[in-house]
Amino acid sequence: MSKETIDRKNVGVSQEAVDQMITTRLLTDDNVKFTKTEGGFLSLKSDGKEYARVKVLRLFPFTDPERYISVRDHNDKDREIGVIEELSAMSKETQDLIHEQLALYYFTPQITKIYSIKDEYGYAYFHVMTDAGECKFAINMGASAVVRLSETRLLITDLDENRFEIRDVTKLTQKEQRRLDLFM
């Protein structure tokens, strides 16, 4: 008996479970059926199994948002069920359902004006105007809450994991850009 077999037996993991963990299953219209629940969530039927609620995530959200969509079981610690390789290859109905869920998950208001940024006790408190309205939020200064996506594009994640984007910092006023100096 190999060490690998002994280790699997000691932790109670079957070969089938290991195979499932390391195999990426491609999802197509032929092997899955998505539906919307009464609560507005997404459910899935696949290979005789029903998932009451699934989550969809982009594996490459910035570089390839319409390809490689991970479908995860919301009720099982986000265990991956499979991957949709090309969203455009799915039916129009499925595309619409998935796009709706992705829009909710990746809702990222664009910051258009910065009224103030206050730095207190390791946190930065933002007061901004976004394309979705006026907003106040806080970030942890010690964390990687501000990510530079390009020379002019920033992604800001607040304490509640909400995302905000500044598409082009050069379009902000000089005063607003100086407020961002802590993060540049």
PDB file of C-alpha atoms in Angstrom:
ATOM      1  CA  MET A   1       0.000   0.000   0.000  1.00  0.00           C
ATOM      2  CA  SER A   2       1.464   3.402  -0.970  1.00  0.00           C
ATOM      3  CA  LYS A   3       1.864   6.300   1.474  1.00  0.00           C
ATOM      4  CA  GLU A   4      -0.681   8.256  -0.585  1.00  0.00           C
ATOM      5  CA  THR A   5      -3.306   5.510  -0.103  1.00  0.00           C
ATOM      6  CA  ILE A   6      -2.567   5.280   3.625  1.00  0.00           C
ATOM      7  CA  ASP A   7      -2.846   9.057   4.047  1.00  0.00           C
ATOM      8  CA  ARG A   8      -6.197   9.141   2.223  1.00  0.00           C
ATOM      9  CA  LYS A   9      -7.544   6.344   4.379  1.00  0.00           C
ATOM     10  CA  ASN A  10      -6.356   8.062   7.550  1.00  0.00           C
ATOM     11  CA  VAL A  11      -8.262  11.226   6.725  1.00  0.00           C
ATOM     12  CA  GLY A  12     -11.291   9.402   5.386  1.00  0.00           C
ATOM     13  CA  VAL A  13     -11.126  10.684   1.798  1.00  0.00           C
ATOM     14  CA  SER A  14     -12.122   8.250  -0.936  1.00  0.00           C
ATOM     15  CA  GLN A  15     -10.426   8.033  -4.313  1.00  0.00           C
ATOM     16  CA  GLU A  16     -13.679   9.270  -5.866  1.00  0.00           C
ATOM     17  CA  ALA A  17     -13.605  12.380  -3.647  1.00  0.00           C
ATOM     18  CA  VAL A  18      -9.978  13.049  -4.573  1.00  0.00           C
ATOM     19  CA  ASP A  19     -10.789  12.644  -8.269  1.00  0.00           C
ATOM     20  CA  GLN A  20     -13.671  15.119  -7.938  1.00  0.00           C
ATOM     21  CA  MET A  21     -11.409  17.648  -6.194  1.00  0.00           C
ATOM     22  CA  ILE A  22      -8.764  17.618  -8.906  1.00  0.00           C
ATOM     23  CA  THR A  23     -11.007  17.332 -11.979  1.00  0.00           C
ATOM     24  CA  THR A  24     -12.542  20.364 -13.617  1.00  0.00           C
ATOM     25  CA  ARG A  25     -15.995  19.554 -14.962  1.00  0.00           C
ATOM     26  CA  LEU A  26     -17.105  21.570 -17.977  1.00  0.00           C
ATOM     27  CA  LEU A  27     -20.741  22.646 -17.862  1.00  0.00           C
ATOM     28  CA  THR A  28     -22.791  22.981 -21.044  1.00  0.00           C
ATOM     29  CA  ASP A  29     -26.456  23.246 -21.976  1.00  0.00           C
ATOM     30  CA  ASP A  30     -26.344  19.471 -22.513  1.00  0.00           C
ATOM     31  CA  ASN A  31     -25.493  18.627 -18.891  1.00  0.00           C
ATOM     32  CA  VAL A  32     -26.995  21.453 -16.780  1.00  0.00           C
ATOM     33  CA  LYS A  33     -30.229  23.399 -16.360  1.00  0.00           C
ATOM     34  CA  PHE A  34     -30.225  26.712 -14.471  1.00  0.00           C
ATOM     35  CA  THR A  35     -33.402  28.221 -13.012  1.00  0.00           C
ATOM     36  CA  LYS A  36     -34.182  31.255 -10.901  1.00  0.00           C
ATOM     37  CA  THR A  37     -35.598  30.629  -7.425  1.00  0.00           C
ATOM     38  CA  GLU A  38     -38.488  32.565  -5.863  1.00  0.00           C
ATOM     39  CA  GLY A  39     -35.942  34.515  -3.844  1.00  0.00           C
ATOM     40  CA  GLY A  40     -34.072  35.575  -6.978  1.00  0.00           C
ATOM     41  CA  PHE A  41     -31.163  33.171  -6.542  1.00  0.00           C
ATOM     42  CA  LEU A  42     -29.852  30.683  -9.073  1.00  0.00           C
ATOM     43  CA  SER A  43     -30.468  26.930  -8.754  1.00  0.00           C
ATOM     44  CA  LEU A  44     -29.042  24.130 -10.841  1.00  0.00           C
ATOM     45  CA  LYS A  45     -29.927  20.609 -11.986  1.00  0.00           C
ATOM     46  CA  SER A  46     -27.051  18.545 -13.264  1.00  0.00           C
ATOM     47  CA  ASP A  47     -26.619  14.804 -13.784  1.00  0.00           C
ATOM     48  CA  GLY A  48     -29.643  13.965 -11.639  1.00  0.00           C
ATOM     49  CA  LYS A  49     -28.444  16.195  -8.803  1.00  0.00           C
ATOM     50  CA  GLU A  50     -30.211  19.353  -7.689  1.00  0.00           C
ATOM     51  CA  TYR A  51     -28.477  22.338  -6.140  1.00  0.00           C
ATOM     52  CA  ALA A  52     -30.966  24.658  -4.417  1.00  0.00           C
ATOM     53  CA  ARG A  53     -28.622  27.623  -4.662  1.00  0.00           C
ATOM     54  CA  VAL A  54     -25.474  28.148  -6.677  1.00  0.00           C
ATOM     55  CA  LYS A  55     -23.050  31.024  -6.984  1.00  0.00           C
ATOM     56  CA  VAL A  56     -21.340  32.032 -10.221  1.00  0.00           C
ATOM     57  CA  LEU A  57     -17.902  33.653 -10.253  1.00  0.00           C
ATOM     58  CA  ARG A  58     -15.632  34.858 -13.006  1.00  0.00           C
ATOM     59  CA  LEU A  59     -12.269  33.115 -12.858  1.00  0.00           C
ATOM     60  CA  PHE A  60     -10.718  35.994 -14.861  1.00  0.00           C
ATOM     61  CA  PRO A  61     -12.996  38.962 -14.052  1.00  0.00           C
ATOM     62  CA  PHE A  62     -10.862  41.669 -15.656  1.00  0.00           C
ATOM     63  CA  THR A  63      -9.155  39.932 -18.547  1.00  0.00           C
ATOM     64  CA  ASP A  64     -11.811  37.451 -19.714  1.00  0.00           C
ATOM     65  CA  PRO A  65     -15.188  38.175 -18.077  1.00  0.00           C
ATOM     66  CA  GLU A  66     -17.289  36.098 -20.514  1.00  0.00           C
ATOM     67  CA  ARG A  67     -15.205  32.935 -20.288  1.00  0.00           C
ATOM     68  CA  TYR A  68     -14.418  30.490 -17.494  1.00  0.00           C
ATOM     69  CA  ILE A  69     -17.377  31.016 -15.185  1.00  0.00           C
ATOM     70  CA  SER A  70     -17.071  28.923 -12.028  1.00  0.00           C
ATOM     71  CA  VAL A  71     -20.358  27.496 -10.697  1.00  0.00           C
ATOM     72  CA  ARG A  72     -20.264  26.737  -6.962  1.00  0.00           C
ATOM     73  CA  ASP A  73     -22.590  25.092  -4.485  1.00  0.00           C
ATOM     74  CA  HIS A  74     -23.565  27.885  -2.104  1.00  0.00           C
ATOM     75  CA  ASN A  75     -24.709  25.418   0.535  1.00  0.00           C
ATOM     76  CA  ASP A  76     -21.497  23.326   0.552  1.00  0.00           C
ATOM     77  CA  LYS A  77     -18.757  25.833   1.424  1.00  0.00           C
ATOM     78  CA  ASP A  78     -18.737  27.092  -2.165  1.00  0.00           C
ATOM     79  CA  ARG A  79     -17.522  23.741  -3.521  1.00  0.00           C
ATOM     80  CA  GLU A  80     -17.050  24.036  -7.266  1.00  0.00           C
ATOM     81  CA  ILE A  81     -19.572  22.079  -9.317  1.00  0.00           C
ATOM     82  CA  GLY A  82     -17.975  22.937 -12.643  1.00  0.00           C
ATOM     83  CA  VAL A  83     -16.894  25.634 -15.068  1.00  0.00           C
ATOM     84  CA  ILE A  84     -18.658  27.180 -18.033  1.00  0.00           C
ATOM     85  CA  GLU A  85     -15.833  27.577 -20.532  1.00  0.00           C
ATOM     86  CA  GLU A  86     -17.596  29.994 -22.899  1.00  0.00           C
ATOM     87  CA  LEU A  87     -20.734  31.785 -21.700  1.00  0.00           C
ATOM     88  CA  SER A  88     -21.775  32.636 -25.273  1.00  0.00           C
ATOM     89  CA  ALA A  89     -22.034  28.889 -26.009  1.00  0.00           C
ATOM     90  CA  MET A  90     -24.915  28.596 -23.523  1.00  0.00           C
ATOM     91  CA  SER A  91     -28.563  29.252 -24.399  1.00  0.00           C
ATOM     92  CA  LYS A  92     -29.789  32.849 -24.347  1.00  0.00           C
ATOM     93  CA  GLU A  93     -31.954  32.056 -21.295  1.00  0.00           C
ATOM     94  CA  THR A  94     -28.982  30.648 -19.377  1.00  0.00           C
ATOM     95  CA  GLN A  95     -26.773  33.579 -20.403  1.00  0.00           C
ATOM     96  CA  ASP A  96     -29.393  36.031 -19.119  1.00  0.00           C
ATOM     97  CA  LEU A  97     -29.721  34.213 -15.768  1.00  0.00           C
ATOM     98  CA  ILE A  98     -25.964  34.072 -15.274  1.00  0.00           C
ATOM     99  CA  HIS A  99     -25.399  37.681 -16.369  1.00  0.00           C
ATOM    100  CA  GLU A 100     -28.006  38.806 -13.821  1.00  0.00           C
ATOM    101  CA  GLN A 101     -26.213  36.954 -11.006  1.00  0.00           C
ATOM    102  CA  LEU A 102     -22.800  38.190 -12.119  1.00  0.00           C
ATOM    103  CA  ALA A 103     -24.059  41.784 -12.197  1.00  0.00           C
ATOM    104  CA  LEU A 104     -25.217  41.435  -8.596  1.00  0.00           C
ATOM    105  CA  TYR A 105     -22.006  39.791  -7.407  1.00  0.00           C
ATOM    106  CA  TYR A 106     -19.697  42.155  -9.269  1.00  0.00           C
ATOM    107  CA  PHE A 107     -21.674  45.343  -8.666  1.00  0.00           C
ATOM    108  CA  THR A 108     -18.887  47.932  -8.661  1.00  0.00           C
ATOM    109  CA  PRO A 109     -19.949  51.576  -8.541  1.00  0.00           C
ATOM    110  CA  GLN A 110     -17.643  53.986 -10.364  1.00  0.00           C
ATOM    111  CA  ILE A 111     -16.291  56.781  -8.154  1.00  0.00           C
ATOM    112  CA  THR A 112     -16.772  60.053 -10.014  1.00  0.00           C
ATOM    113  CA  LYS A 113     -15.967  62.555  -7.250  1.00  0.00           C
ATOM    114  CA  ILE A 114     -14.092  62.391  -3.951  1.00  0.00           C
ATOM    115  CA  TYR A 115     -15.454  64.723  -1.266  1.00  0.00           C
ATOM    116  CA  SER A 116     -13.087  63.588   1.479  1.00  0.00           C
ATOM    117  CA  ILE A 117     -10.794  60.835   2.710  1.00  0.00           C
ATOM    118  CA  LYS A 118      -9.947  60.825   6.417  1.00  0.00           C
ATOM    119  CA  ASP A 119      -7.198  58.619   7.846  1.00  0.00           C
ATOM    120  CA  GLU A 120      -7.872  57.637  11.463  1.00  0.00           C
ATOM    121  CA  TYR A 121      -6.477  54.766  13.569  1.00  0.00           C
ATOM    122  CA  GLY A 122      -5.468  52.614  10.604  1.00  0.00           C
ATOM    123  CA  TYR A 123      -8.676  53.121   8.654  1.00  0.00           C
ATOM    124  CA  ALA A 124      -9.491  55.460   5.783  1.00  0.00           C
ATOM    125  CA  TYR A 125     -12.997  56.910   5.674  1.00  0.00           C
ATOM    126  CA  PHE A 126     -14.196  57.832   2.193  1.00  0.00           C
ATOM    127  CA  HIS A 127     -17.014  60.208   1.264  1.00  0.00           C
ATOM    128  CA  VAL A 128     -17.554  59.947  -2.487  1.00  0.00           C
ATOM    129  CA  MET A 129     -20.010  60.354  -5.334  1.00  0.00           C
ATOM    130  CA  THR A 130     -20.462  57.290  -7.547  1.00  0.00           C
ATOM    131  CA  ASP A 131     -22.476  56.562 -10.648  1.00  0.00           C
ATOM    132  CA  ALA A 132     -24.929  54.890  -8.219  1.00  0.00           C
ATOM    133  CA  GLY A 133     -25.152  57.896  -5.877  1.00  0.00           C
ATOM    134  CA  GLU A 134     -23.395  59.431  -2.889  1.00  0.00           C
ATOM    135  CA  CYS A 135     -21.632  56.969  -0.599  1.00  0.00           C
ATOM    136  CA  LYS A 136     -19.554  56.746   2.575  1.00  0.00           C
ATOM    137  CA  PHE A 137     -17.380  53.729   3.315  1.00  0.00           C
ATOM    138  CA  ALA A 138     -14.250  52.718   5.205  1.00  0.00           C
ATOM    139  CA  ILE A 139     -11.209  50.643   4.312  1.00  0.00           C
ATOM    140  CA  ASN A 140      -8.456  49.043   6.359  1.00  0.00           C
ATOM    141  CA  MET A 141      -5.223  50.916   5.604  1.00  0.00           C
ATOM    142  CA  GLY A 142      -3.102  47.879   6.535  1.00  0.00           C
ATOM    143  CA  ALA A 143      -4.832  45.554   4.075  1.00  0.00           C
ATOM    144  CA  SER A 144      -4.608  45.563   0.302  1.00  0.00           C
ATOM    145  CA  ALA A 145      -7.900  47.417   0.015  1.00  0.00           C
ATOM    146  CA  VAL A 146      -6.689  49.588  -2.857  1.00  0.00           C
ATOM    147  CA  VAL A 147      -5.392  47.717  -5.879  1.00  0.00           C
ATOM    148  CA  ARG A 148      -3.854  49.449  -8.851  1.00  0.00           C
ATOM    149  CA  LEU A 149      -5.245  47.744 -11.974  1.00  0.00           C
ATOM    150  CA  SER A 150      -3.309  50.008 -14.354  1.00  0.00           C
ATOM    151  CA  GLU A 151      -1.478  53.337 -14.256  1.00  0.00           C
ATOM    152  CA  THR A 152      -4.797  55.176 -13.918  1.00  0.00           C
ATOM    153  CA  ARG A 153      -7.315  52.577 -12.720  1.00  0.00           C
ATOM    154  CA  LEU A 154      -7.945  51.692  -9.051  1.00  0.00           C
ATOM    155  CA  LEU A 155     -10.132  49.063  -7.406  1.00  0.00           C
ATOM    156  CA  ILE A 156     -11.091  49.821  -3.789  1.00  0.00           C
ATOM    157  CA  THR A 157     -12.623  47.193  -1.485  1.00  0.00           C
ATOM    158  CA  ASP A 158     -14.302  48.417   1.713  1.00  0.00           C
ATOM    159  CA  LEU A 159     -14.599  46.670   5.079  1.00  0.00           C
ATOM    160  CA  ASP A 160     -17.801  44.917   3.946  1.00  0.00           C
ATOM    161  CA  GLU A 161     -16.090  43.668   0.763  1.00  0.00           C
ATOM    162  CA  ASN A 162     -18.032  46.060  -1.464  1.00  0.00           C
ATOM    163  CA  ARG A 163     -15.981  47.124  -4.480  1.00  0.00           C
ATOM    164  CA  PHE A 164     -15.608  50.602  -5.932  1.00  0.00           C
ATOM    165  CA  GLU A 165     -13.665  51.577  -9.006  1.00  0.00           C
ATOM    166  CA  ILE A 166     -11.904  54.679 -10.222  1.00  0.00           C
ATOM    167  CA  ARG A 167     -11.515  54.058 -13.940  1.00  0.00           C
ATOM    168  CA  ASP A 168      -9.168  56.974 -14.565  1.00  0.00           C
ATOM    169  CA  VAL A 169      -7.657  58.949 -11.683  1.00  0.00           C
ATOM    170  CA  THR A 170      -6.470  61.611 -14.146  1.00  0.00           C
ATOM    171  CA  LYS A 171     -10.107  62.572 -14.753  1.00  0.00           C
ATOM    172  CA  LEU A 172     -10.406  63.631 -11.089  1.00  0.00           C
ATOM    173  CA  THR A 173      -9.478  67.157 -10.050  1.00  0.00           C
ATOM    174  CA  GLN A 174      -5.957  67.852  -8.725  1.00  0.00           C
ATOM    175  CA  LYS A 175      -7.408  68.209  -5.215  1.00  0.00           C
ATOM    176  CA  GLU A 176      -9.164  64.829  -5.491  1.00  0.00           C
ATOM    177  CA  GLN A 177      -5.992  63.195  -6.824  1.00  0.00           C
ATOM    178  CA  ARG A 178      -4.004  64.569  -3.842  1.00  0.00           C
ATOM    179  CA  ARG A 179      -6.523  62.897  -1.505  1.00  0.00           C
ATOM    180  CA  LEU A 180      -5.581  59.599  -3.135  1.00  0.00           C
ATOM    181  CA  ASP A 181      -1.818  60.120  -2.663  1.00  0.00           C
ATOM    182  CA  LEU A 182      -1.830  57.726   0.313  1.00  0.00           C
ATOM    183  CA  PHE A 183      -2.806  54.895  -2.047  1.00  0.00           C
ATOM    184  CA  MET A 184      -0.814  55.675  -5.183  1.00  0.00           C
TER     185      MET A 184
END
